[in-house]
Amino acid sequence: PPPLRAPAVALMASTASATDGPLPTTMRALVAKPGADGTPAVEVVDRPVPVPGPAEVLLRVVATGTNRAEIMQAAGKVPPPAGATDIMGLEAAGVVVALGSDAASLSTAGGAPPAIGLRAIAIVTGGGQAEFVCVPVTALVPVPAGLPLEVAAALPEQWTTAYQLLFEVGGLDVAGGDETVVVYAAGSGVGTAALQLLRMTGRRSVAVAGRADKLAKAAELGAAVTVNYKEDAAWADTVAAAVPGGAHLVLDCVGGSFFESTAKLLRTDGVWVLYGLLGGPSAPGPALGMLLRKRIQLRATTLRARSDAYKAGLAAGLAANVMPRIAAPSAAATSVSATGDAAPAGSAPLRPVIEDTLDGLDAVAEAFARMRRSENLGKYVIRVAAE
């Protein structure tokens, strides 16, 4: 890949309050270029550096992540929402370099106004896979000192999604509880985040995945039970046996092919949170009857097209309840108390699970290819520029 480059020197539009030095007028950015056969493909292009609106800031992107929703966009299957940029990328980690005209009067998710030089992460509707991106002030989650931005880049989309699924859509109390939750795709970025949030809040989790290494990681992150659905033909029965009375909540990114199994392992009045369709959009047989018999609450959700106000609420929750406990993977490998004993599960630091960090926007295509082959355990991070 090409070397990471410093921003080119040029003048920024005068509608924003910017850093002392000049900012570039053009930047490198990633856009979708789907193949004729629907194969995901992307291209790095030059685009104008965006100018932040009144309630936005301009973030110089240090690192970004990769997500399956972006692969769908790169394949031409999921266009960006109306009004969103066609530049790829649902998240970014970087440094604030310019303020919109009203930005200083607003508060970030951390509660303080933004300032030039603020290190922050954010989910965005698009534009994160570029050298600069505009972000609503309320979406900015400050990054603690000492946490590298290329590590923080693994947090926004997947940890916000996990937080949303459990506490906003799933209805769990972030203060804690005794529910049992089943997590599908437990080795994914969302899955590994959800397992840690469940451990943080004192809940019992059951991890379902198709690889032994992913299940070993899930156990390390707090899963009480791990089940390999590829090796265990009766995996749903195995889960049900481990959860007498049934699970309170299932986080389901699979959909159709797991429908009957999910209905089986949920308890009466259980909550089914559907956030993906990796197993297809169609449910077999008497699907509605399965739900009705057990009074199962099916709650389907997405995140990208949600309003800025909704995302601001999630960002505030992440800033208050998650970021103070985030540690870099190496620092969080072992958690011990002041006496040297193993720390209680609920006090263990939270850490993003990163499969690999790749250099440059050109490397996004390689990350997508690896994800399509299901090679990753956790997140691919793309390093865009030096911090």
Coordinates of C-alpha atoms in Angstrom, one line a residue, residues 17 21 27 29 48 88 90 120 137 196 208 227 253-254 285 315 318 366:
S17 CA -13.1 27.7 12.9
G21 CA -2.3 25.9 10.0
M27 CA -8.5 14.3 0.2
A29 CA -11.6 8.8 -0.1
P48 CA -13.0 17.9 -1.8
M88 CA -17.7 4.6 2.2
L90 CA -19.5 4.0 9.0
A120 CA -12.6 11.3 19.4
V137 CA -20.9 17.3 17.6
Q196 CA -18.0 -8.1 27.4
V208 CA -22.7 -19.5 19.5
V227 CA -21.6 -23.9 21.4
C253 CA -27.6 -11.5 13.1
V254 CA -28.5 -14.7 11.2
G285 CA -42.9 -23.1 8.3
A315 CA -23.0 7.9 22.0
L318 CA -21.1 4.7 25.3
E366 CA -8.1 -6.7 1.3

